[in-house]
Amino acid sequence: MQIVETSNEGLKRAYAVTIPAADIAARVDGEIKKIAPQVRMPGFRAGKVPANLVRKMHGPALHQEALQTTIREAMDKLVADHQLRPAMQPDVALGEGYEEGKDATLTVSLEVLPKVEAPSLEGLKLEKLTVPVTDAQVDEAVERIAAGQKSFTDAEEGAEAKDGDQLIIDFLGKLDGEPFEGGAAEDQALEIGAGRFIPGFEEQLVGAKAGDEKVITVTFPEEYPAANLAGKETTFDIKVKAVKNPGEFVANDDFAKSLGLESLEQLRGLLKGQLEQETAGLTRTAMKRALLDQLAAGHDFDVPPSMVEAEFSQIWEQLSQEAQNEENPEDALKEIEAEKDDYRKIAERRVRLGLLLSEIGQANGVVVTQQEMEMLIRQAAQQYREQDRQRFVDYVRSEPLAAAQLRAPLYEDKVVDFLFDKAEVTEREVTRDELQAAIEAEENADAATEAKPAKKKAAKKADDAAEGEAADADAKPAKKKAAKKADDAAEGEATDGEAKPAKKAPAKKKAAAEGDDA
């Protein structure tokens, strides 16, 4: 086998590889000898089929397999002999006009990882902003759960509905005097002031009494998901069937037991733990961003363009998806298009930081254990249908690149934790608002440094994605039924009756996305 370097510019390499026809033929002959004892053909005893007939039957397939195997071995030899560290999968092209019996000529082009010196960790200083959880915050959390578990009793006869009361109503929505699809419901529960219906709907029912029938006029939001209703004025025929008053909430052991817990003390302990985990996630986000900013400021080296392009593609895909959820997707897409160069710079920064963190980890013995890797694979497999999970597991175990992509976020987190341990950390107590303001200030500082629009946080979100998922995984002990019941209760009224004129879905998605950003 002959290997000749044809180009060496920066991080780009190119090679011409020649594989002698004799090497390929020898591998084919070896395969024929291996399978001949199993080949059966009429007129011959088992295992006695002549080699030339075996070649005639299976030769083309065996040759193709031998060629591919030989090319893989050639790539392994190229990488080993030239001590290469490919940034991405090499581009390998078989010479035109190749046919069996001829030497195989390959053109190989690739990008290699830069040589990065692991930085000195002396003098690394970080500030840890901590948020103590107060009893008042725990009280608020208990009240939020109680709001989801709220009970109502029939009001006195003739009582007028007021804010906080629940109405049981039938309604029929009409557009231009005609009923529209999804605009009707019977025995629908509506809590006045909860804000679960479109603006103006609940407010017009204040003062209603059981037995009342009335017509209200409301205008659907411009960004309402149903295009035929967005921004349109509609009427609703309302029949009030009952008025109910909210029951008095008492935070006691009985309330906790209704959630499947043993006592109010246990409920408060669980909620305090959840609040502490939430603020710990924010604290980590702030520290990680400060750490990455320090590393980025002290290192500037060339990075493989192919890795930057791959990273940029992920950022761009995320931005494009988010733009589709904006009130005006076309304008949102134009906006990010105008900022395309800025996001490419962000992709380059992230690749550079990733390589730097990788070098720090290798230099200091940071590893992802086999047990941790198996857990990652099992967790990732859960997103697939049950019948496809084993196939995914087998794929990751057989494809080094897929395994590396799965391993990367956890490895980065472990390196970041290592650096946290090595840094001189000073703690300072702040409020949650102050902590969030500090995070936003870092984002704005990055925006000014990188010419990045502060309004767009997708790339910064991606920096924290692995961290966020890890925090989520840790924050969900199976025993925490109270939080789940609270979520279920809050969602119950919002989802009962598919015909209800609910608030716009896009607004909720946008709010959730901004929450993830924290």
Coordinates of C-alpha atoms in Angstrom, one line a residue:
M1 CA 0.0 0.0 0.0
Q2 CA 1.3 3.4 -0.9
I3 CA 0.3 6.6 0.9
V4 CA 1.4 10.1 -0.5
E5 CA 0.5 13.4 1.2
T6 CA -0.7 15.8 -1.5
S7 CA -1.8 18.8 0.6
N8 CA -1.0 20.2 4.0
E9 CA -2.5 23.6 4.6
G10 CA -3.5 24.7 8.1
L11 CA -5.8 22.0 9.5
K12 CA -6.5 20.5 6.1
R13 CA -4.8 17.4 4.8
A14 CA -5.1 15.4 1.5
Y15 CA -3.6 12.1 0.5
A16 CA -3.4 9.8 -2.4
V17 CA -3.6 6.1 -1.4
T18 CA -2.9 3.2 -3.7
I19 CA -4.1 -0.3 -2.7
P20 CA -2.5 -3.0 -4.9
A21 CA -4.9 -5.3 -6.8
A22 CA -3.0 -8.3 -5.3
D23 CA -4.0 -7.3 -1.8
I24 CA -7.7 -7.1 -2.7
A25 CA -7.5 -10.4 -4.6
A26 CA -5.8 -12.2 -1.7
R27 CA -8.6 -11.1 0.6
V28 CA -11.2 -12.4 -1.9
D29 CA -9.3 -15.7 -2.1
G30 CA -9.3 -16.0 1.6
E31 CA -13.0 -15.4 1.8
I32 CA -13.7 -18.0 -0.9
K33 CA -11.7 -20.6 1.1
K34 CA -13.7 -19.6 4.2
I35 CA -17.1 -20.0 2.8
A36 CA -16.5 -22.9 0.4
P37 CA -17.3 -25.6 3.0
Q38 CA -20.7 -24.1 3.5
V39 CA -21.6 -23.7 -0.2
R40 CA -24.1 -26.2 -1.6
M41 CA -24.6 -26.9 -5.3
P42 CA -26.5 -29.6 -7.1
G43 CA -24.2 -32.4 -8.3
F44 CA -21.6 -31.8 -5.6
R45 CA -21.3 -33.1 -2.1
A46 CA -21.5 -30.6 0.8
G47 CA -18.2 -28.8 1.1
K48 CA -16.8 -30.2 -2.3
V49 CA -17.9 -27.3 -4.6
P50 CA -14.8 -26.2 -6.6
A51 CA -13.4 -22.8 -5.7
N52 CA -13.8 -21.5 -9.3
L53 CA -17.6 -22.2 -9.1
V54 CA -17.8 -20.6 -5.7
R55 CA -16.0 -17.6 -7.2
K56 CA -18.5 -17.5 -10.1
M57 CA -21.5 -17.6 -7.7
H58 CA -20.3 -15.2 -5.0
G59 CA -17.2 -13.4 -6.6
P60 CA -18.8 -9.9 -7.2
A61 CA -20.2 -9.7 -3.7
L62 CA -17.0 -11.0 -2.1
H63 CA -15.0 -8.6 -4.1
Q64 CA -17.1 -5.6 -3.0
E65 CA -16.9 -6.6 0.6
A66 CA -13.1 -7.2 0.3
L67 CA -12.7 -3.7 -1.3
Q68 CA -14.6 -2.0 1.5
T69 CA -12.7 -3.8 4.2
T70 CA -9.4 -3.0 2.6
I71 CA -10.3 0.7 2.3
R72 CA -11.2 0.8 6.0
E73 CA -7.9 -0.8 6.9
A74 CA -6.1 1.7 4.7
M75 CA -7.8 4.6 6.5
D76 CA -6.8 3.2 9.8
K77 CA -3.2 2.8 8.7
L78 CA -3.2 6.4 7.2
V79 CA -4.4 7.8 10.5
A80 CA -2.0 5.8 12.6
D81 CA 1.1 6.3 10.4
H82 CA 0.6 10.0 10.1
Q83 CA -0.6 10.4 13.7
L84 CA -3.7 12.2 12.6
R85 CA -6.6 13.3 14.8
P86 CA -9.5 13.7 12.3
A87 CA -12.0 16.4 13.2
M88 CA -14.7 14.8 11.2
Q89 CA -15.2 11.7 9.1
P90 CA -12.6 11.8 6.2
D91 CA -13.9 12.2 2.7
V92 CA -12.8 9.1 0.7
A93 CA -13.3 8.8 -3.1
L94 CA -12.5 5.8 -5.2
G95 CA -10.7 6.6 -8.5
E96 CA -12.9 6.6 -11.6
G97 CA -12.8 3.6 -13.8
Y98 CA -11.9 1.2 -11.0
E99 CA -12.7 -2.4 -11.8
E100 CA -11.7 -5.8 -10.4
G101 CA -8.1 -6.7 -11.1
K102 CA -6.8 -3.1 -11.0
D103 CA -5.1 -1.2 -8.2
A104 CA -7.6 0.8 -6.2
T105 CA -6.6 4.5 -6.0
L106 CA -8.2 6.6 -3.3
T107 CA -8.3 10.4 -2.8
V108 CA -8.6 11.2 0.9
S109 CA -9.3 14.7 2.3
L110 CA -9.8 15.6 5.9
E111 CA -9.5 18.2 8.6
V112 CA -7.5 17.5 11.7
L113 CA -7.9 18.8 15.2
P114 CA -5.5 21.6 16.2
K115 CA -2.8 21.1 18.8
V116 CA -4.1 22.7 22.0
E117 CA -2.1 23.1 25.0
A118 CA -3.9 22.5 28.3
P119 CA -4.0 25.8 30.1
S120 CA -2.7 26.4 33.5
L121 CA -5.4 26.3 36.1
E122 CA -3.5 28.5 38.5
G123 CA -5.4 31.7 39.4
L124 CA -8.8 30.6 38.2
K125 CA -11.3 32.5 40.2
L126 CA -15.1 32.2 40.2
E127 CA -18.0 33.8 42.1
K128 CA -20.9 31.5 43.2
L129 CA -24.1 33.4 43.5
T130 CA -26.4 31.5 45.9
V131 CA -30.1 32.0 46.6
P132 CA -31.4 30.8 50.0
V133 CA -34.9 29.4 49.9
T134 CA -37.1 31.2 52.5
D135 CA -40.2 29.9 54.3
A136 CA -42.3 32.5 52.4
Q137 CA -41.2 30.9 49.1
V138 CA -42.2 27.5 50.4
D139 CA -45.6 28.9 51.6
E140 CA -46.1 30.3 48.1
A141 CA -45.3 26.9 46.5
V142 CA -47.8 25.2 48.8
E143 CA -50.5 27.7 47.9
R144 CA -49.8 27.1 44.2
I145 CA -50.4 23.4 44.6
A146 CA -53.5 24.2 46.6
A147 CA -54.8 26.4 43.8
G148 CA -54.6 23.3 41.5
Q149 CA -56.5 21.2 44.0
K150 CA -59.1 23.9 44.7
S151 CA -62.6 22.6 45.6
F152 CA -65.8 24.5 45.0
T153 CA -69.3 24.3 46.6
D154 CA -72.6 25.5 45.3
A155 CA -73.2 29.2 46.1
E156 CA -76.4 30.4 47.8
E157 CA -79.4 30.6 45.5
G158 CA -79.4 33.9 43.5
A159 CA -75.7 34.6 44.3
E160 CA -73.9 36.7 41.7
A161 CA -70.6 35.3 40.5
K162 CA -67.5 37.2 41.5
D163 CA -63.8 36.9 41.0
G164 CA -62.5 33.5 42.1
D165 CA -65.9 31.8 41.8
Q166 CA -66.5 28.9 39.4
L167 CA -69.3 28.8 36.9
I168 CA -70.6 25.7 35.2
I169 CA -71.7 26.9 31.7
D170 CA -72.8 25.8 28.3
F171 CA -71.6 27.9 25.5
L172 CA -71.9 28.2 21.7
G173 CA -69.4 30.4 19.8
K174 CA -70.4 32.1 16.5
L175 CA -68.5 33.8 13.8
D176 CA -70.5 36.1 11.6
G177 CA -73.6 34.6 13.1
E178 CA -72.7 31.0 12.3
P179 CA -71.4 28.4 14.8
F180 CA -67.7 27.6 14.2
E181 CA -65.9 24.3 14.7
G182 CA -64.6 23.7 18.3
G183 CA -66.7 26.6 19.7
A184 CA -69.2 24.8 21.8
A185 CA -69.2 22.9 25.1
E186 CA -71.6 21.8 27.8
D187 CA -71.1 21.7 31.6
Q188 CA -67.8 23.6 31.1
A189 CA -66.1 24.7 34.4
L190 CA -64.8 28.2 34.3
E191 CA -63.0 30.0 37.2
I192 CA -63.4 33.7 36.9
G193 CA -60.0 35.4 37.1
A194 CA -58.0 32.3 36.3
G195 CA -57.2 33.7 32.9
R196 CA -57.6 30.3 31.1
F197 CA -60.0 31.6 28.5
I198 CA -59.3 34.2 25.8
P199 CA -59.1 37.8 27.1
G200 CA -62.5 39.4 27.8
F201 CA -64.4 36.1 28.2
E202 CA -64.3 35.6 31.9
E203 CA -64.6 39.3 32.8
Q204 CA -68.0 39.5 31.1
L205 CA -69.4 36.7 33.4
V206 CA -68.8 38.6 36.6
G207 CA -72.3 39.2 38.2
A208 CA -73.9 36.2 36.4
K209 CA -76.3 34.0 38.4
A210 CA -77.4 30.4 38.0
G211 CA -80.1 30.3 35.2
D212 CA -78.8 33.4 33.4
E213 CA -78.6 33.3 29.6
K214 CA -76.5 36.0 27.9
V215 CA -74.5 36.7 24.8
I216 CA -71.0 38.1 25.1
T217 CA -68.7 39.5 22.4
V218 CA -65.0 38.7 22.4
T219 CA -62.2 39.2 19.9
F220 CA -59.7 36.3 19.4
P221 CA -56.0 37.3 19.7
E222 CA -54.2 38.0 16.4
E223 CA -51.8 35.2 17.0
Y224 CA -54.5 32.6 17.9
P225 CA -53.5 29.2 16.4
A226 CA -56.8 28.8 14.4
A227 CA -56.3 31.0 11.4
N228 CA -60.1 31.4 10.8
L229 CA -60.5 32.9 14.3
A230 CA -57.3 34.9 14.7
G231 CA -58.1 38.6 15.2
K232 CA -61.8 37.9 14.6
E233 CA -64.7 39.3 16.6
T234 CA -67.1 36.5 17.7
T235 CA -70.1 36.1 20.0
F236 CA -70.8 33.4 22.5
D237 CA -74.2 32.3 23.7
I238 CA -73.8 31.5 27.4
K239 CA -76.1 29.6 29.7
V240 CA -75.1 29.7 33.4
K241 CA -76.0 26.4 35.0
A242 CA -74.4 26.9 38.4
V243 CA -72.3 29.3 40.5
K244 CA -69.9 27.8 43.0
N245 CA -67.7 29.4 45.7
P246 CA -64.2 28.3 46.4
G247 CA -63.6 26.2 49.5
E248 CA -61.3 27.6 52.2
F249 CA -57.8 26.2 51.9
V250 CA -56.0 25.1 55.0
A251 CA -52.4 23.9 54.8
N252 CA -52.4 21.0 57.2
D253 CA -51.5 17.3 57.3
D254 CA -54.9 16.3 55.8
F255 CA -54.1 18.4 52.7
A256 CA -50.7 16.8 52.4
K257 CA -52.3 13.3 52.8
S258 CA -54.7 14.1 49.9
L259 CA -51.6 14.4 47.7
G260 CA -50.3 11.0 48.8
L261 CA -47.8 12.3 51.4
E262 CA -47.6 11.6 55.1
S263 CA -47.6 15.1 56.5
L264 CA -47.4 18.8 55.7
E265 CA -43.8 18.8 56.9
Q266 CA -43.0 16.2 54.3
L267 CA -44.7 18.3 51.6
R268 CA -42.8 21.4 52.6
G269 CA -39.5 19.5 52.6
L270 CA -40.1 18.2 49.1
L271 CA -41.1 21.7 47.8
K272 CA -38.1 23.3 49.5
G273 CA -35.8 20.7 47.9
Q274 CA -37.3 21.4 44.4
L275 CA -36.8 25.2 44.9
E276 CA -33.2 24.6 46.0
Q277 CA -32.6 22.5 42.9
E278 CA -34.1 25.2 40.7
T279 CA -31.9 27.9 42.1
A280 CA -28.9 25.6 42.1
G281 CA -29.4 25.2 38.4
L282 CA -29.4 28.9 37.9
T283 CA -26.3 29.2 40.1
R284 CA -24.5 26.6 38.0
T285 CA -25.5 28.4 34.8
A286 CA -24.0 31.7 36.0
M287 CA -20.8 30.0 37.1
K288 CA -20.5 28.0 33.9
R289 CA -20.9 31.0 31.7
A290 CA -18.4 33.0 33.7
L291 CA -15.9 30.1 33.4
L292 CA -16.4 29.7 29.7
D293 CA -16.0 33.5 29.2
Q294 CA -12.6 33.3 31.1
L295 CA -11.5 30.4 28.9
A296 CA -12.6 32.0 25.7
A297 CA -10.9 35.3 26.5
G298 CA -7.5 33.5 27.1
H299 CA -7.4 31.3 24.0
D300 CA -7.6 31.9 20.3
F301 CA -6.6 29.1 17.9
D302 CA -7.7 27.9 14.5
V303 CA -10.6 25.4 14.5
P304 CA -11.7 23.0 11.8
P305 CA -14.2 24.7 9.4
S306 CA -16.2 21.4 9.1
M307 CA -16.8 21.4 12.9
V308 CA -17.8 25.0 12.8
E309 CA -20.2 24.4 10.0
A310 CA -21.8 21.4 11.8
E311 CA -22.2 23.5 15.0
F312 CA -23.6 26.4 13.0
S313 CA -26.1 24.1 11.3
Q314 CA -27.4 23.0 14.7
I315 CA -27.8 26.6 15.9
W316 CA -29.4 27.6 12.7
E317 CA -31.9 24.8 12.8
Q318 CA -32.9 25.7 16.3
L319 CA -33.3 29.4 15.4
S320 CA -35.4 28.6 12.4
Q321 CA -37.7 26.4 14.4
E322 CA -38.1 29.2 17.0
A323 CA -38.8 31.7 14.3
Q324 CA -41.7 29.6 13.1
N325 CA -43.4 30.1 16.5
E326 CA -43.1 33.9 16.4
E327 CA -46.1 36.0 15.7
N328 CA -44.7 36.9 12.3
P329 CA -42.5 33.9 11.2
E330 CA -41.4 35.6 7.9
D331 CA -40.1 38.7 9.7
A332 CA -38.4 36.6 12.3
L333 CA -36.6 34.6 9.7
K334 CA -35.5 37.8 7.9
E335 CA -34.1 39.1 11.3
I336 CA -32.0 36.0 12.0
E337 CA -30.9 35.9 8.3
A338 CA -29.4 39.4 8.8
E339 CA -27.5 38.2 11.8
K340 CA -26.2 35.0 10.2
D341 CA -22.5 36.0 10.4
D342 CA -22.9 36.6 14.2
Y343 CA -24.2 33.1 14.8
R344 CA -21.4 31.6 12.8
K345 CA -19.0 33.4 15.1
I346 CA -20.9 31.9 18.0
A347 CA -20.5 28.4 16.5
E348 CA -16.8 29.0 16.1
R349 CA -16.5 30.1 19.8
R350 CA -18.4 27.0 20.9
V351 CA -16.2 24.6 18.9
R352 CA -13.1 26.3 20.3
L353 CA -14.3 26.0 23.8
G354 CA -15.3 22.4 23.2
L355 CA -11.8 21.5 22.0
L356 CA -10.3 23.4 24.9
L357 CA -12.4 21.6 27.5
S358 CA -11.6 18.3 25.8
E359 CA -7.9 19.0 26.1
I360 CA -8.3 20.0 29.8
G361 CA -10.2 16.8 30.5
Q362 CA -7.7 14.5 28.8
A363 CA -4.8 16.2 30.5
N364 CA -6.4 15.8 33.9
G365 CA -7.8 12.2 33.6
V366 CA -11.5 13.2 33.3
V367 CA -13.4 10.3 31.8
V368 CA -16.9 9.1 31.2
T369 CA -17.1 5.6 32.6
Q370 CA -18.6 2.6 30.9
Q371 CA -21.4 2.5 33.4
E372 CA -22.2 6.2 32.8
M373 CA -22.2 5.6 29.1
E374 CA -24.6 2.7 29.4
M375 CA -26.9 4.9 31.4
L376 CA -26.7 7.6 28.7
I377 CA -27.6 5.1 26.0
R378 CA -30.5 3.7 27.9
Q379 CA -31.9 7.2 28.6
A380 CA -31.5 8.2 25.0
A381 CA -33.2 5.0 23.8
Q382 CA -36.4 5.9 25.8
Q383 CA -37.3 8.6 23.2
Y384 CA -37.9 5.8 20.6
R385 CA -40.7 3.3 20.3
E386 CA -40.3 0.2 22.4
Q387 CA -39.7 -2.0 19.4
D388 CA -36.9 0.4 18.1
R389 CA -35.0 0.9 21.3
Q390 CA -32.7 -2.1 21.1
R391 CA -31.9 -1.2 17.5
F392 CA -30.8 2.3 18.7
V393 CA -28.7 0.8 21.5
D394 CA -26.9 -1.5 19.0
Y395 CA -26.4 1.4 16.6
V396 CA -24.7 3.6 19.2
R397 CA -22.5 0.7 20.4
S398 CA -21.3 0.0 16.9
E399 CA -20.9 3.6 15.7
P400 CA -18.0 5.5 17.5
L401 CA -19.2 8.8 16.1
A402 CA -22.8 8.4 17.4
A403 CA -21.4 7.3 20.8
A404 CA -19.1 10.3 20.9
Q405 CA -22.0 12.7 20.2
L406 CA -24.0 11.1 23.0
R407 CA -21.0 11.2 25.4
A408 CA -19.9 14.8 24.7
P409 CA -22.5 16.8 26.9
L410 CA -21.7 14.6 29.9
Y411 CA -18.0 14.8 29.4
E412 CA -18.2 18.6 29.1
D413 CA -20.2 18.7 32.4
K414 CA -17.6 16.6 34.1
V415 CA -14.8 18.8 32.9
V416 CA -16.7 21.9 34.1
D417 CA -17.2 20.3 37.5
F418 CA -13.4 19.5 37.6
L419 CA -12.7 23.2 36.9
F420 CA -15.1 24.3 39.5
D421 CA -13.2 22.1 42.1
K422 CA -9.9 23.6 41.0
A423 CA -11.1 27.3 41.0
E424 CA -11.0 29.6 43.9
V425 CA -14.7 30.1 44.5
T426 CA -16.2 32.9 46.6
E427 CA -19.9 32.7 47.5
R428 CA -22.3 35.5 47.7
E429 CA -26.0 35.4 48.7
V430 CA -28.4 37.1 46.3
T431 CA -32.1 37.0 45.5
R432 CA -33.4 35.0 42.7
D433 CA -34.1 38.2 40.7
E434 CA -30.5 39.3 41.2
L435 CA -29.2 36.0 40.1
Q436 CA -31.3 36.1 36.9
A437 CA -30.2 39.7 36.3
A438 CA -26.6 38.6 36.6
I439 CA -27.1 35.8 34.0
E440 CA -28.8 38.3 31.6
A441 CA -25.9 40.8 32.2
E442 CA -23.5 38.1 31.1
E443 CA -25.6 37.4 28.0
N444 CA -25.6 41.1 27.1
A445 CA -21.8 41.3 27.7
D446 CA -21.3 38.4 25.3
A447 CA -23.6 40.1 22.8
A448 CA -21.4 43.2 22.9
T449 CA -18.2 41.2 22.6
E450 CA -19.4 39.0 19.8
A451 CA -21.6 41.4 18.0
K452 CA -24.4 39.1 18.9
P453 CA -28.0 40.4 19.2
A454 CA -28.9 40.2 22.9
K455 CA -32.4 39.4 21.9
K456 CA -31.5 35.9 20.6
K457 CA -30.5 33.4 23.2
A458 CA -30.5 30.1 21.2
A459 CA -26.8 29.7 21.1
K460 CA -26.4 30.5 24.8
K461 CA -29.3 28.1 25.5
A462 CA -27.4 25.4 23.6
D463 CA -24.3 26.0 25.8
D464 CA -26.5 25.1 28.8
A465 CA -28.5 22.3 27.2
A466 CA -26.6 19.4 28.6
E467 CA -26.5 21.1 32.0
G468 CA -30.3 21.7 31.9
E469 CA -31.0 18.1 31.0
A470 CA -28.8 16.8 33.8
A471 CA -30.6 19.1 36.3
D472 CA -34.0 17.9 35.1
A473 CA -33.0 14.3 35.5
D474 CA -31.8 14.9 39.1
A475 CA -34.9 16.9 40.0
K476 CA -37.5 14.2 39.4
P477 CA -37.5 11.6 42.3
A478 CA -40.3 9.2 41.8
K479 CA -41.7 10.0 45.3
K480 CA -42.5 13.6 44.5
K481 CA -46.2 13.1 43.8
A482 CA -47.1 16.5 45.2
A483 CA -45.6 18.4 42.3
K484 CA -47.0 16.1 39.8
K485 CA -50.5 16.4 41.2
A486 CA -50.1 20.1 41.2
D487 CA -49.1 20.0 37.5
D488 CA -52.0 17.7 36.7
A489 CA -54.5 19.8 38.5
A490 CA -53.3 23.0 36.8
E491 CA -53.5 21.3 33.4
G492 CA -56.9 19.7 34.1
E493 CA -59.0 22.7 33.8
A494 CA -57.0 24.0 30.9
T495 CA -57.6 20.8 28.9
D496 CA -61.2 19.8 29.9
G497 CA -63.4 20.3 26.9
E498 CA -61.6 20.6 23.6
A499 CA -64.1 23.1 22.4
K500 CA -63.3 25.7 25.0
P501 CA -61.9 29.1 23.6
A502 CA -58.5 28.6 25.3
K503 CA -55.7 31.1 25.3
K504 CA -53.3 31.1 22.4
A505 CA -50.9 28.2 22.3
P506 CA -47.9 30.0 20.7
A507 CA -47.7 32.4 23.7
K508 CA -47.4 29.5 26.1
K509 CA -44.7 27.9 24.0
K510 CA -42.8 31.2 23.8
A511 CA -43.0 31.6 27.6
A512 CA -41.8 28.0 28.1
A513 CA -38.8 28.6 25.8
E514 CA -37.9 31.8 27.7
G515 CA -38.1 29.8 30.9
D516 CA -35.8 27.1 29.5
D517 CA -33.3 29.9 28.8
A518 CA -32.9 30.6 32.5

